[in-house]
C-alpha positions as a Markdown table, in Angstrom:
| # | Residue | x | y | z |
|---|---|---|---|---|
| 1 | Unk | -151.9 | 31.3 | 54.2 |
| 2 | Unk | -148.9 | 33.5 | 53.9 |
| 3 | Unk | -148.4 | 36.7 | 51.9 |
| 4 | Unk | -145.6 | 39.2 | 51.5 |
| 5 | Unk | -144.7 | 42.4 | 49.7 |
| 6 | Unk | -148.0 | 44.3 | 49.8 |
| 7 | Unk | -145.7 | 47.2 | 50.4 |
| 8 | Unk | -142.9 | 46.8 | 47.8 |
| 9 | Unk | -140.2 | 48.5 | 49.9 |
| 10 | Unk | -140.5 | 46.1 | 52.7 |
| 11 | Unk | -137.9 | 43.8 | 51.4 |
| 12 | Unk | -137.5 | 42.1 | 54.8 |
| 13 | Unk | -140.7 | 40.3 | 54.2 |
| 14 | Unk | -139.1 | 38.5 | 51.2 |
| 15 | Unk | -136.2 | 37.4 | 53.4 |
| 16 | Unk | -138.6 | 36.1 | 56.1 |
| 17 | Unk | -140.7 | 34.3 | 53.5 |
| 18 | Unk | -137.5 | 32.7 | 52.1 |
| 19 | Unk | -136.6 | 31.4 | 55.6 |
| 20 | Unk | -140.1 | 29.9 | 55.9 |
| 21 | Unk | -139.8 | 28.2 | 52.5 |
| 22 | Unk | -136.3 | 26.9 | 53.4 |
| 23 | Unk | -137.7 | 25.4 | 56.5 |
| 24 | Unk | -140.8 | 23.9 | 54.9 |
| 25 | Unk | -138.8 | 22.3 | 52.1 |
| 26 | Unk | -136.1 | 20.9 | 54.4 |
| 27 | Unk | -136.6 | 17.2 | 53.8 |
| 28 | Unk | -134.3 | 16.3 | 56.7 |
| 29 | Unk | -136.3 | 18.2 | 59.3 |
| 30 | Unk | -139.0 | 16.2 | 61.0 |
| 31 | Unk | -140.9 | 19.4 | 62.1 |
| 32 | Unk | -141.0 | 20.6 | 58.5 |
| 33 | Unk | -142.2 | 17.1 | 57.5 |
| 34 | Unk | -145.0 | 17.2 | 60.1 |
| 35 | Unk | -146.0 | 20.7 | 58.9 |
| 36 | Unk | -146.2 | 19.5 | 55.3 |
| 37 | Unk | -148.1 | 16.4 | 56.3 |
| 38 | Unk | -150.7 | 18.3 | 58.3 |
| 39 | Unk | -151.2 | 21.6 | 56.4 |
| 40 | Unk | -151.7 | 22.9 | 52.9 |
| 41 | Unk | -149.8 | 26.1 | 52.5 |
| 42 | Unk | -151.2 | 28.8 | 50.3 |
| 43 | Unk | -148.5 | 31.4 | 49.6 |
| 44 | Unk | -148.5 | 34.7 | 47.7 |
| 45 | Unk | -144.9 | 35.9 | 47.6 |
| 46 | Unk | -145.6 | 39.3 | 46.1 |
| 47 | Unk | -149.0 | 40.9 | 46.6 |
| 48 | Unk | -147.9 | 44.1 | 44.8 |
| 49 | Unk | -145.8 | 43.0 | 41.8 |
| 50 | Unk | -146.2 | 46.2 | 39.8 |
| 51 | Unk | -145.0 | 48.3 | 42.8 |
| 52 | Unk | -142.0 | 45.9 | 43.3 |
| 53 | Unk | -141.0 | 46.0 | 39.7 |
| 54 | Unk | -141.2 | 49.8 | 39.5 |
| 55 | Unk | -139.4 | 50.4 | 42.8 |
| 56 | Unk | -142.2 | 51.9 | 44.8 |
| 57 | Unk | -141.9 | 51.9 | 48.5 |
| 58 | Unk | -145.5 | 51.6 | 49.8 |
| 59 | Unk | -147.9 | 52.1 | 46.9 |
| 60 | Unk | -148.8 | 50.4 | 43.6 |
| 61 | Unk | -148.7 | 52.0 | 40.2 |
| 62 | Unk | -151.9 | 53.9 | 40.8 |
| 63 | Unk | -150.5 | 55.4 | 44.0 |
| 64 | Unk | -152.8 | 53.2 | 46.2 |
| 65 | Unk | -151.8 | 51.5 | 49.5 |
| 66 | Unk | -153.0 | 48.0 | 48.8 |
| 67 | Unk | -152.9 | 47.2 | 52.5 |
| 68 | Unk | -155.9 | 49.6 | 53.0 |
| 69 | Unk | -158.1 | 47.9 | 50.4 |
| 70 | Unk | -159.1 | 44.6 | 52.1 |
| 71 | Unk | -162.4 | 45.9 | 53.3 |
| 72 | Unk | -164.0 | 46.2 | 49.8 |
| 73 | Unk | -161.4 | 45.6 | 47.1 |
| 74 | Unk | -162.6 | 46.2 | 43.5 |
| 75 | Unk | -161.3 | 43.7 | 41.0 |
| 76 | Unk | -160.3 | 46.5 | 38.5 |
| 77 | Unk | -158.5 | 48.6 | 41.1 |
| 78 | Unk | -157.0 | 46.0 | 43.5 |
| 79 | Unk | -156.9 | 42.7 | 41.5 |
| 80 | Unk | -154.3 | 41.0 | 43.8 |
| 81 | Unk | -156.1 | 42.0 | 47.0 |
| 82 | Unk | -159.5 | 41.0 | 45.4 |
| 83 | Unk | -158.1 | 37.6 | 44.6 |
| 84 | Unk | -156.4 | 37.1 | 48.0 |
| 85 | Unk | -159.6 | 38.1 | 49.8 |
| 86 | Unk | -161.7 | 35.6 | 47.7 |
| 87 | Unk | -159.3 | 32.8 | 48.7 |
| 88 | Unk | -159.1 | 33.8 | 52.3 |
| 89 | Unk | -162.8 | 34.1 | 52.8 |
| 90 | Unk | -163.4 | 30.8 | 51.0 |
| 91 | Unk | -160.9 | 29.0 | 53.2 |
| 92 | Unk | -162.4 | 30.7 | 56.3 |
| 93 | Unk | -165.9 | 29.7 | 55.3 |
| 94 | Unk | -164.8 | 26.1 | 54.9 |
| 95 | Unk | -163.0 | 26.2 | 58.3 |
| 96 | Unk | -159.8 | 25.5 | 56.4 |
| 97 | Unk | -157.9 | 28.7 | 57.4 |
| 98 | Unk | -155.7 | 28.0 | 60.4 |
| 99 | Unk | -153.5 | 31.1 | 60.1 |
| 100 | Unk | -152.7 | 34.0 | 57.9 |
| 101 | Unk | -149.2 | 35.5 | 58.1 |
| 102 | Unk | -149.1 | 38.9 | 56.2 |
| 103 | Unk | -145.4 | 39.6 | 56.2 |
| 104 | Unk | -144.2 | 43.2 | 56.5 |
| 105 | Unk | -141.1 | 45.1 | 57.4 |
| 106 | Unk | -140.7 | 48.2 | 59.6 |
| 107 | Unk | -137.9 | 50.6 | 59.2 |
| 108 | Unk | -138.7 | 52.2 | 62.6 |
| 109 | Unk | -138.5 | 49.0 | 64.6 |
| 110 | Unk | -135.8 | 46.6 | 65.2 |
| 111 | Unk | -136.1 | 42.9 | 65.9 |
| 112 | Unk | -139.3 | 40.9 | 65.2 |
| 113 | Unk | -142.9 | 41.4 | 66.3 |
| 114 | Unk | -146.3 | 40.0 | 65.6 |
| 115 | Unk | -149.7 | 41.7 | 65.5 |
| 116 | Unk | -152.8 | 39.5 | 65.7 |
| 117 | Unk | -156.3 | 40.1 | 64.5 |
| 118 | Unk | -159.4 | 37.9 | 64.4 |
| 119 | Unk | -161.2 | 37.0 | 61.2 |
| 120 | Unk | -164.4 | 39.0 | 60.9 |
């Protein structure tokens, strides 16, 4: 499972996602072929489409930070997070969730880094 752009101004996440897609769809790459043969990829390229379209940096159109809503998202207030959480919890319950990459960008850091969490 891969998602990006929960914070609209983190454009870097779109570039990283494009690189992942370029790799996965490379028909001449045996590693990409093995990944496609062994996994089903669920991808949400933009978790905050309203914020992206309106040029917001971290918030949606109601001035909410969607990345803080995963605990108990309401369908009326956080519809994309609500839907993503339904999919994620369903996949996890079926033991079909191998990883979740939530792509972000950080203006204060250079290079690349990963932060890991466990599913609870």
